[in-house]
């Protein structure tokens, strides 16, 4: 589904290479996890895939079901099914959460040549999905992420994902800042979306989330590269011994 | 000696106007205003008060633009008493609710309406101290008509004044809110290619006046308005203006709080692009204790548009416990647009809490990316962020239904080009 080949990325403003040849393939129906020390380039990878400004791709490619992502505008990437749950979800005062989501859902549908959802159907759907994530009506009405607690923001990201039904979901530290119960809610939200036609790339520092969302493959990223790939046991090793051994072995 | 350009401009403009007929109290008020105008003359480029806005299009003998097409009704669907001003023709509903009187200035001139006589030109003259407002003086002298509105009770249904059909209209409205009464006035429509509208408002003790004005979205128009208000004790004055486009707009407001515990909120949300020059000039005078005033102005500027804000809060000696707040902000959507702000506080009482601020910013790139990453195209995402920026000003509209109505209108207009 997602195929990243030899991806090199530097900052637009300065000569600083951040990704130095990332190779990664995520197959449909699978959950891949990426772990790695702070500053190794995990968020950068997620931003470059979703089209954030400020980065320059100097080499390589990234395709979603064969379509080159790196040439597309962020909204086009979203419309073909890419979704990023932000490490730091953004507050947008004055724009209601529900208005925002309906605008997003309909914009994507329009881009795909589908019909817009009616206000009534949308309301029904969002209520149902919000309930599962314990997001109340008040949070839906409030401005996007404004005054939400850290955990509420993360649950709101998952709600957006559930409403947009992307095929490639990237979760950047969605577990950080969550209490044990919220983590369970988020994991349930993700698991409910797991399906043959959908893939996940889960960026995390902790094994705990991976107990709830069982990954098929675990990658370790360091200094802008994937330095090791293995099964779920790799995450356990990180949890127990840190990155020391793995990075040494890779060097 | 070279001719004084202000003198010359004033003479040219006055030569093109005739004092409307009729003596009585209105005739006397007109003559008084003309005298005051001749003493100060029409504004010129060099006047300090017109430093950021060139008054020439508002001053010159004839309007520079053709009469624009009338625009859609922004208050469509709002239950209101509709009063239409179509050129010189004013239509007022035959039946009015209890506690409300509406007439025309022309009719009032022939009658001995005590309160109108006391208000006409007097608030305006008071508002010209210390800075003269010659375009308002011109208005008081030459206004061809206007509305004379008096609320003696709590009027639930808003009055919607829909103005159009003029070329170069000079309209002068009077509003009197009696003790304990309340009324809401909505204004819409493009009055003319160029317009000069003055509204003098007197809110007696414990009275409430709400005002919502929607201007636009035609581009080709030159407009100048003045609101002059006096607030009695425990009274409330709330005025909000939405401006969509317009080549030149100068909206002035002078509010004097003369009774204790009065509240004055004035707000404006404006957006425009290219040939857009929008000036809000506001003067709030605290002359009583324990009053609250708030000014919230937001402008969104694109493609070389210019926004101006001049705002002053004056707290007179003895106006203790004044709570004054003023914010003016602009969102510049490109490097060609400019926002010029001159916020001022002048305080002569020692026990007050006043604050003011002014900011200029660009679109938040992170927020823009967040929206786009959810599939919202760049232009629509920008529009959402513009709405987000303007939201604080719209919050000043107290009535939720009206606020939602205006917010929807704004979103629609934003998405059009
Ligand atoms: N816009 C930027 N300007 C300057 N430096 C940047 C920028 N974006 C990323 N970097 C740098 O690139 C490196 C990788 O950052 P990135 O956020 O991708 O790391 P990460 O693996 O997500 O870290 P963490 O685990 O702490 O979230 C860091 O050294 C970071 O400081
Ligand atoms: Mg990160």
XYZ file of C-alpha atoms and ligand atoms in Angstrom:
700
model
C 0.000 0.000 0.000
C 2.593 2.530 1.158
C 5.948 2.248 -0.486
C 8.797 4.520 0.521
C 12.018 4.194 -1.411
C 15.359 5.730 -0.550
C 13.730 8.871 0.810
C 16.128 11.731 1.496
C 14.793 14.909 3.026
C 16.441 18.099 4.142
C 15.116 21.273 5.673
C 14.123 23.828 3.059
C 15.625 26.722 4.957
C 18.942 25.218 5.889
C 21.283 22.515 4.763
C 20.278 19.982 7.326
C 19.550 16.447 6.191
C 16.904 14.790 8.357
C 15.879 11.698 6.454
C 18.805 9.902 4.875
C 17.445 7.114 2.769
C 14.281 5.691 4.298
C 13.035 2.436 2.792
C 9.735 1.157 4.060
C 6.866 -0.846 2.655
C 3.562 -1.228 4.466
C 1.182 -3.799 2.999
C -2.590 -3.486 3.022
C -4.186 -4.946 6.132
C -1.010 -4.638 8.191
C 0.067 -2.617 11.192
C 3.649 -1.400 11.214
C 5.194 0.368 14.165
C 8.126 2.781 14.097
C 10.168 3.356 17.212
C 13.368 5.304 17.596
C 15.164 7.845 19.725
C 14.015 11.472 19.982
C 15.017 13.465 16.964
C 15.582 10.442 14.744
C 13.143 11.759 12.113
C 9.863 9.919 12.820
C 7.628 12.987 12.830
C 9.502 14.406 9.873
C 8.717 11.256 7.916
C 5.032 11.583 8.756
C 4.995 15.275 7.780
C 6.808 14.698 4.514
C 4.373 11.927 3.629
C 1.401 14.159 4.334
C 2.845 17.182 2.551
C 3.857 19.747 5.116
C 5.851 22.749 3.878
C 9.383 23.400 5.007
C 10.998 20.188 3.819
C 12.732 19.403 0.586
C 12.857 15.917 -0.847
C 16.269 15.535 -2.402
C 15.942 11.932 -3.461
C 13.568 9.002 -3.429
C 9.845 8.427 -3.682
C 6.780 7.567 -1.665
C 3.727 6.030 -3.294
C 0.294 5.146 -2.015
C -1.211 2.323 -4.074
C 1.171 3.229 -6.848
C 0.423 6.965 -6.859
C 3.338 9.297 -6.168
C 2.461 11.153 -2.979
C 5.317 13.609 -3.004
C 3.980 15.515 -6.023
C 0.574 16.073 -4.467
C -0.928 18.832 -2.347
C -1.744 17.789 1.220
C -5.487 17.795 0.481
C -4.981 15.534 -2.523
C -3.072 13.067 -0.405
C -5.901 13.113 2.099
C -8.457 12.551 -0.634
C -6.699 9.418 -1.865
C -6.736 8.039 1.646
C -3.743 9.215 3.637
C -4.286 10.337 7.210
C -1.918 11.622 9.858
C -2.908 11.757 13.505
C -0.736 14.632 14.704
C 1.721 14.367 17.559
C 0.517 17.859 18.535
C -3.050 18.405 17.298
C -3.707 22.025 16.381
C -6.221 24.331 18.076
C -8.480 26.341 15.775
C -10.554 28.871 17.715
C -13.861 29.922 16.257
C -14.311 26.876 14.029
C -16.611 24.241 15.455
C -15.263 20.724 15.584
C -18.314 19.419 13.775
C -18.215 22.118 11.074
C -14.570 21.341 10.508
C -15.174 17.607 10.184
C -18.138 17.983 7.870
C -16.119 20.356 5.686
C -13.281 17.819 5.593
C -15.483 14.798 4.872
C -17.327 16.596 2.092
C -14.179 18.099 0.593
C -12.667 14.624 0.327
C -15.835 13.217 -1.158
C -16.004 16.013 -3.671
C -12.375 15.462 -4.656
C -13.183 11.794 -5.267
C -16.259 12.647 -7.291
C -18.607 11.272 -4.643
C -21.765 12.860 -3.323
C -21.639 14.973 -0.184
C -23.159 13.494 2.953
C -26.338 15.122 4.104
C -26.295 17.050 7.357
C -28.593 14.459 8.913
C -26.532 11.438 7.928
C -23.378 13.163 9.023
C -24.832 13.929 12.425
C -25.935 10.365 12.927
C -22.565 8.992 11.954
C -20.498 11.360 14.048
C -22.629 10.793 17.126
C -22.163 7.087 16.855
C -18.397 7.297 16.361
C -17.963 9.953 19.032
C -19.820 7.820 21.528
C -17.405 4.942 21.068
C -14.527 7.304 21.843
C -16.398 8.846 24.783
C -16.421 12.243 23.086
C -19.522 14.089 24.236
C -21.812 16.408 22.276
C -20.236 19.425 23.901
C -16.780 18.525 22.577
C -18.220 18.187 19.104
C -19.653 21.668 19.245
C -16.620 23.353 20.722
C -13.965 24.921 18.515
C -11.457 22.429 17.140
C -9.221 21.244 19.984
C -9.611 24.513 21.905
C -9.517 23.854 25.612
C -9.309 20.103 25.039
C -7.054 18.205 27.421
C -4.088 16.402 25.928
C -5.989 13.121 25.955
C -9.120 14.684 24.480
C -7.093 16.067 21.601
C -5.720 12.623 20.832
C -9.176 11.052 20.960
C -10.372 13.793 18.654
C -7.678 12.781 16.160
C -8.984 9.236 16.222
C -12.532 10.504 15.751
C -11.395 12.374 12.649
C -9.733 9.220 11.399
C -12.885 7.200 12.008
C -14.995 9.731 10.124
C -12.623 10.126 7.188
C -12.025 6.366 6.809
C -8.575 6.673 5.241
C -6.797 3.612 3.889
C -3.347 4.554 5.155
C -3.317 5.814 8.723
C -0.195 7.270 10.286
C -0.366 7.781 14.035
C 2.375 9.968 15.474
C 2.679 9.306 19.203
C -1.038 9.140 19.631
C -0.370 7.345 22.913
C 1.649 10.129 24.494
C -0.224 11.992 27.183
C -2.958 9.372 27.444
C -4.007 7.770 30.691
C -4.459 4.015 30.774
C -8.186 4.137 30.037
C -7.824 6.648 27.239
C -5.112 4.541 25.672
C -7.522 1.618 25.669
C -10.184 3.805 24.007
C -7.778 4.957 21.345
C -6.529 1.432 20.724
C -10.107 0.181 20.451
C -10.787 2.978 17.979
C -7.837 1.903 15.885
C -8.639 -1.792 16.136
C -12.214 -1.136 15.045
C -10.815 0.297 11.823
C -8.421 -2.566 11.145
C -9.370 -4.243 7.954
C -7.982 -5.937 4.871
C -7.975 -2.765 2.836
C -6.407 -0.505 5.424
C -2.914 -0.165 6.819
C -1.416 1.592 9.846
C 1.933 3.115 10.595
C 2.127 3.657 14.331
C 4.897 5.875 15.682
C 5.448 5.329 19.380
C 8.035 5.286 22.123
C 6.296 2.698 24.245
C 5.486 -0.926 24.116
C 2.237 -0.314 26.002
C 0.227 0.913 23.017
C 1.517 -2.053 21.049
C -0.010 -4.405 23.622
C -3.371 -3.060 22.551
C -2.634 -2.539 18.870
C -0.655 -5.612 17.934
C 1.815 -4.668 15.199
C 2.779 -7.069 12.428
C 6.141 -5.400 11.880
C 8.301 -3.133 14.035
C 10.937 -0.768 12.620
C 13.625 1.112 14.450
C 14.552 4.501 13.076
C 17.779 6.253 13.870
C 19.402 9.293 12.357
C 16.994 9.408 9.476
C 17.093 5.759 8.476
C 15.312 2.521 9.278
C 18.125 0.615 10.945
C 16.326 -2.524 11.956
C 13.087 -4.294 11.148
C 11.568 -7.198 13.030
C 8.450 -8.604 14.639
C 6.629 -7.439 17.784
C 9.484 -8.809 19.875
C 11.657 -5.901 18.707
C 9.410 -3.496 20.608
C 9.772 -5.610 23.722
C 13.504 -5.485 23.432
C 13.442 -1.700 23.181
C 11.225 -1.566 26.232
C 13.646 -3.701 28.214
C 17.051 -2.630 26.985
C 16.600 0.712 25.262
C 18.118 1.427 21.872
C 21.760 0.833 22.825
C 22.233 -2.719 21.536
C 20.105 -2.252 18.453
C 21.890 0.864 17.321
C 25.292 -0.632 17.987
C 24.356 -3.695 16.013
C 23.192 -1.524 13.146
C 26.290 0.634 13.089
C -1.602 83.812 -1.871
C -2.315 80.304 -3.159
C -5.850 79.084 -2.552
C -6.196 76.880 0.502
C -7.028 73.443 -0.898
C -9.382 72.674 1.972
C -11.206 75.941 1.482
C -11.450 75.258 -2.203
C -12.692 71.709 -1.766
C -15.276 72.861 0.751
C -16.530 75.611 -1.531
C -16.783 73.213 -4.458
C -18.727 70.706 -2.451
C -21.055 73.295 -0.958
C -21.673 74.775 -4.403
C -22.969 71.401 -5.509
C -25.416 71.141 -2.598
C -28.551 73.017 -1.635
C -29.872 73.306 1.865
C -33.149 71.392 1.961
C -36.159 73.639 2.319
C -38.105 74.196 5.463
C -37.508 76.294 8.491
C -38.484 75.293 12.005
C -36.186 73.490 14.340
C -34.560 71.417 11.615
C -33.821 74.445 9.480
C -32.134 76.086 12.443
C -30.129 72.941 13.162
C -29.010 72.742 9.548
C -27.838 76.346 9.569
C -25.965 75.779 12.775
C -24.219 72.727 11.308
C -23.344 74.613 8.140
C -21.789 77.352 10.211
C -19.710 74.851 12.112
C -18.649 73.192 8.876
C -17.605 76.449 7.275
C -15.468 77.204 10.295
C -13.515 73.930 10.122
C -13.921 73.060 6.415
C -14.037 69.577 4.921
C -11.147 67.249 5.741
C -7.991 67.220 3.722
C -5.086 64.879 3.266
C -2.978 66.787 5.775
C -5.424 66.553 8.671
C -4.052 64.456 11.487
C -7.364 62.634 11.779
C -7.138 61.628 8.127
C -3.545 60.590 8.180
C -4.201 57.040 7.078
C -7.213 57.604 4.842
C -7.457 59.969 1.932
C -10.780 61.776 2.352
C -10.847 63.088 -1.237
C -13.448 60.624 -2.613
C -15.744 61.474 0.303
C -15.172 65.184 -0.023
C -15.167 65.890 -3.764
C -18.196 67.547 -5.326
C -19.545 64.472 -7.080
C -19.134 60.760 -6.351
C -16.392 59.070 -8.310
C -18.281 55.830 -8.839
C -21.413 54.699 -10.610
C -24.318 53.482 -8.549
C -23.657 49.829 -7.786
C -26.245 47.085 -8.105
C -28.195 46.363 -4.986
C -26.981 43.383 -3.005
C -28.846 40.474 -1.542
C -30.494 40.832 1.822
C -28.081 39.566 4.472
C -30.901 39.296 6.994
C -33.070 37.125 4.829
C -35.022 34.785 7.038
C -34.718 37.054 10.070
C -38.054 38.052 11.511
C -37.932 41.851 11.491
C -39.908 45.020 10.878
C -38.567 46.071 7.514
C -38.167 49.747 6.764
C -36.964 50.538 3.252
C -35.161 53.639 2.150
C -35.134 53.652 -1.625
C -33.648 56.894 -2.803
C -35.943 59.571 -1.407
C -38.746 57.155 -0.810
C -39.084 55.749 2.699
C -41.503 52.975 3.532
C -42.410 52.201 7.093
C -44.709 49.323 8.092
C -48.216 50.550 8.803
C -48.509 48.673 12.030
C -45.848 48.902 14.637
C -45.606 47.019 17.907
C -46.452 48.804 21.125
C -43.636 50.924 22.474
C -42.189 51.791 19.094
C -42.517 54.879 16.920
C -40.873 55.221 13.526
C -41.171 58.263 11.311
C -39.158 60.127 8.734
C -36.959 63.104 9.322
C -38.974 65.023 6.750
C -42.142 64.482 8.774
C -40.429 65.185 12.066
C -39.242 68.531 10.702
C -42.843 69.627 10.329
C -43.827 68.499 13.792
C -42.626 69.684 17.101
C -40.909 66.528 18.257
C -39.164 67.630 21.335
C -36.637 64.851 21.649
C -35.674 64.930 17.967
C -35.049 68.628 18.179
C -32.852 68.094 21.211
C -30.878 65.343 19.536
C -30.437 66.448 15.925
C -27.025 67.950 15.388
C -26.430 68.162 19.106
C -24.869 64.732 19.617
C -22.960 65.259 16.417
C -21.683 68.633 17.625
C -20.729 67.119 20.977
C -18.875 64.390 19.068
C -16.820 67.005 17.293
C -15.033 67.881 20.480
C -12.097 67.821 20.594
C -11.649 66.508 17.046
C -13.971 67.967 14.461
C -15.946 65.659 12.197
C -16.723 67.885 9.238
C -18.334 65.179 7.103
C -20.877 64.689 9.881
C -21.448 68.445 10.029
C -22.028 68.375 6.289
C -24.526 65.619 6.899
C -26.393 67.528 9.602
C -26.643 70.498 7.274
C -27.657 68.729 4.080
C -29.279 65.413 5.023
C -32.160 64.813 2.648
C -33.971 62.438 4.900
C -33.609 59.800 7.547
C -35.464 57.819 10.152
C -36.683 59.018 13.473
C -37.034 56.057 15.790
C -38.215 56.097 19.365
C -38.597 53.149 21.689
C -40.677 53.668 24.790
C -40.946 50.006 25.719
C -39.144 46.754 25.177
C -39.409 46.109 21.463
C -38.769 42.434 20.807
C -38.742 42.431 17.034
C -35.716 44.052 15.396
C -36.154 46.911 12.948
C -34.382 46.191 9.684
C -33.443 49.316 7.776
C -32.783 48.393 4.180
C -31.195 51.235 2.261
C -30.603 51.590 -1.472
C -31.420 53.431 -4.623
C -29.435 56.598 -3.981
C -26.602 58.117 -5.991
C -24.949 60.227 -3.357
C -27.302 59.967 -0.387
C -26.904 61.970 2.792
C -29.054 60.339 5.431
C -29.462 61.307 9.031
C -31.153 58.991 11.530
C -32.217 59.687 15.075
C -32.777 57.025 17.685
C -34.169 57.654 21.120
C -34.364 54.813 23.602
C -36.403 55.953 26.566
C -35.829 54.895 30.159
C -36.004 51.124 30.492
C -36.823 50.636 26.813
C -34.944 48.484 24.346
C -34.695 48.163 20.601
C -32.534 46.469 17.985
C -31.760 48.071 14.644
C -30.356 46.067 11.735
C -28.942 47.910 8.756
C -28.194 46.560 5.315
C -28.037 47.568 1.689
C -25.811 49.678 -0.472
C -27.104 53.200 0.015
C -25.414 54.577 -3.075
C -22.221 54.993 -5.057
C -21.182 57.273 -2.269
C -23.010 57.651 0.995
C -22.811 59.756 4.094
C -24.910 58.406 6.934
C -25.094 59.840 10.419
C -26.992 58.210 13.252
C -27.464 60.056 16.511
C -28.524 57.867 19.380
C -29.625 58.704 22.868
C -30.054 55.820 25.269
C -31.743 56.932 28.457
C -31.160 55.293 31.833
C -31.556 51.543 31.833
C -32.228 51.529 28.102
C -30.756 49.063 25.623
C -29.789 49.697 22.031
C -28.455 46.933 19.795
C -27.213 47.674 16.328
C -26.020 45.279 13.646
C -24.921 46.598 10.319
C -23.944 44.584 7.282
C -22.145 46.379 4.537
C -21.390 44.643 1.279
C -20.386 42.679 -0.605
C -20.290 45.171 -3.496
C -16.848 46.492 -4.226
C -17.518 49.784 -5.974
C -18.718 52.032 -3.187
C -17.431 54.893 -1.093
C -19.056 55.086 2.284
C -18.794 57.241 5.354
C -20.829 56.684 8.485
C -20.923 58.217 11.927
C -22.563 56.856 15.026
C -22.935 59.368 17.821
C -24.290 57.915 21.022
C -24.916 59.032 24.546
C -25.494 56.444 27.231
C -27.426 57.078 30.405
C -27.003 55.244 33.680
C -27.186 51.437 33.531
C -27.862 51.560 29.828
C -26.398 49.255 27.195
C -25.177 50.046 23.710
C -23.936 47.319 21.395
C -22.999 47.903 17.815
C -21.485 45.452 15.357
C -20.562 46.053 11.733
C -19.669 43.462 9.145
C -17.963 44.947 6.117
C -17.437 42.867 3.030
C -15.352 44.570 0.376
C -15.883 48.211 -0.630
C -13.302 50.534 -2.170
C -13.468 53.058 0.630
C -15.182 52.921 3.981
C -14.738 55.227 6.894
C -16.902 54.283 9.866
C -16.683 56.581 12.834
C -18.259 56.040 16.207
C -18.324 58.391 19.163
C -19.845 57.016 22.322
C -20.128 59.018 25.490
C -21.004 57.226 28.691
C -22.610 59.868 30.850
C -24.437 57.742 33.429
C -22.956 55.349 35.943
C -22.868 51.604 35.192
C -23.382 51.994 31.459
C -22.019 49.455 28.991
C -20.770 50.145 25.481
C -19.564 47.435 23.111
C -18.562 48.295 19.576
C -17.169 45.729 17.207
C -16.337 45.316 13.580
C -15.327 42.503 11.277
C -14.108 43.504 7.852
C -12.579 41.698 4.924
C -11.585 42.859 1.514
C -9.101 42.483 -1.247
C -7.295 44.673 -3.712
C -9.043 48.018 -3.952
C -10.178 47.988 -0.373
C -9.557 50.693 2.150
C -11.388 50.265 5.412
C -11.085 52.698 8.276
C -12.659 52.373 11.708
C -12.260 55.467 13.805
C -13.662 55.185 17.292
C -13.786 57.472 20.277
C -15.201 56.326 23.589
C -15.599 58.826 26.403
C -16.064 57.648 29.963
C -17.686 60.410 31.957
C -19.345 58.394 34.731
C -18.414 55.770 37.258
C -18.282 52.037 36.963
C -18.883 51.855 33.234
C -17.626 49.218 30.871
C -16.516 49.716 27.298
C -15.220 47.246 24.766
C -14.020 47.671 21.222
C -13.159 44.639 19.160
C -12.070 45.216 15.584
C -10.772 42.619 13.154
C -9.770 43.052 9.563
C -8.760 40.513 6.954
C -6.738 42.008 4.141
C -5.747 40.434 0.833
C -4.053 41.521 -2.401
C -2.935 44.959 -1.343
C -5.943 45.887 0.792
C -5.546 48.547 3.468
C -7.045 48.477 6.934
C -7.041 51.396 9.351
C -7.996 51.565 12.982
C -7.927 54.697 15.092
C -9.331 54.083 18.510
C -9.278 56.185 21.585
C -10.629 55.640 25.047
C -10.866 58.799 27.125
C -11.498 58.370 30.817
C -12.451 61.681 32.337
C -11.676 62.806 35.807
C -14.069 61.171 38.225
C -14.896 58.244 35.917
C -13.678 55.830 38.549
C -13.914 52.046 38.235
C -13.939 52.326 34.471
C -13.373 49.007 32.754
C -12.113 49.692 29.253
C -10.876 47.162 26.740
C -9.831 47.675 23.181
C -8.363 45.288 20.659
C -7.695 45.780 16.977
C -6.229 43.025 14.900
C -5.514 42.338 11.307
C -4.860 39.195 9.371
C -2.741 39.897 6.321
C -3.104 37.236 3.669
C -0.108 38.491 1.693
C 2.804 40.914 1.877
C 1.063 43.588 -0.191
C -1.658 44.361 2.335
C -1.227 46.762 5.217
C -2.828 47.500 8.540
C -2.359 50.871 10.182
C -3.458 51.183 13.770
C -3.410 53.999 16.250
C -4.762 52.881 19.595
C -4.856 55.497 22.333
C -5.744 55.670 25.985
C -6.131 58.932 27.813
C -6.930 58.541 31.473
C -7.639 61.182 34.077
C -9.080 58.979 36.816
C -6.901 56.930 39.120
C -9.005 53.876 39.829
C -9.576 52.313 36.417
C -8.731 49.126 34.529
C -8.080 49.870 30.896
C -6.184 47.856 28.357
C -5.654 48.022 24.673
C -3.740 46.116 22.078
C -3.213 45.871 18.385
C -1.721 43.022 16.374
C -0.943 42.161 12.795
C -0.432 38.597 11.736
C -0.358 36.155 8.886
C -2.180 32.864 8.436
C -0.939 30.237 10.854
C 0.868 27.777 8.594
C 0.554 24.931 11.056
C -3.202 25.357 11.288
C -3.437 25.638 7.515
C -1.519 22.398 7.102
C -3.660 20.695 9.713
C -6.835 21.573 7.797
C -5.373 20.637 4.439
C -4.114 17.331 5.794
C -7.764 16.541 6.501
C -8.612 17.108 2.870
C -9.780 20.717 2.987
C -8.413 22.516 -0.100
C -6.097 25.453 0.495
C -8.598 28.188 -0.318
C -11.361 26.673 1.808
C -8.881 26.058 4.622
C -7.795 29.695 4.439
C -11.444 30.746 4.581
C -11.953 28.638 7.701
C -8.961 30.303 9.326
C -10.321 33.711 8.322
C -13.605 32.810 10.003
C -11.647 31.627 12.993
C -9.869 34.977 13.127
C -13.071 36.981 12.818
C -14.938 34.856 15.350
C -13.980 37.010 18.333
C -15.588 40.045 16.722
C -18.690 38.075 15.784
C -18.976 36.914 19.376
C -19.916 40.498 20.123
C -23.280 39.879 18.490
C -25.351 38.913 21.456
C -28.317 37.359 19.703
C -27.337 33.808 18.769
C -29.657 33.534 15.798
C -28.408 36.773 14.308
C -24.833 35.764 14.987
C -25.316 32.447 13.212
C -27.028 34.234 10.345
C -24.165 36.666 9.889
C -21.542 34.006 10.312
C -23.174 31.983 7.546
C -23.349 35.032 5.317
C -19.706 35.754 5.948
C -18.666 32.194 5.076
C -20.675 32.404 1.876
C -19.191 35.723 0.816
C -15.681 34.589 1.644
C -15.983 31.532 -0.532
C -17.156 33.493 -3.570
C -13.920 34.621 -5.124
N 11.283 22.577 10.848
C 12.410 22.168 11.457
N 13.368 23.057 11.761
C 14.503 22.676 12.365
N 14.771 21.420 12.710
C 13.858 20.484 12.445
C 12.615 20.807 11.809
N 11.883 19.682 11.660
C 12.646 18.710 12.186
N 13.830 19.168 12.638
C 14.893 18.410 13.279
O 14.929 17.147 12.647
C 15.187 16.136 13.569
C 14.080 15.091 13.530
O 12.915 15.643 14.141
P 11.589 14.798 14.305
O 10.594 15.686 14.917
O 11.257 14.189 13.017
O 12.037 13.682 15.335
P 11.177 12.549 16.041
O 11.833 11.273 15.705
O 9.763 12.673 15.702
O 11.430 12.892 17.553
P 10.478 12.706 18.839
O 10.559 11.288 19.222
O 11.109 13.574 19.875
O 9.100 13.148 18.473
C 15.353 16.800 14.916
O 16.711 17.021 15.134
C 14.628 18.114 14.719
O 15.130 19.107 15.551
Mg 8.024 13.135 16.791
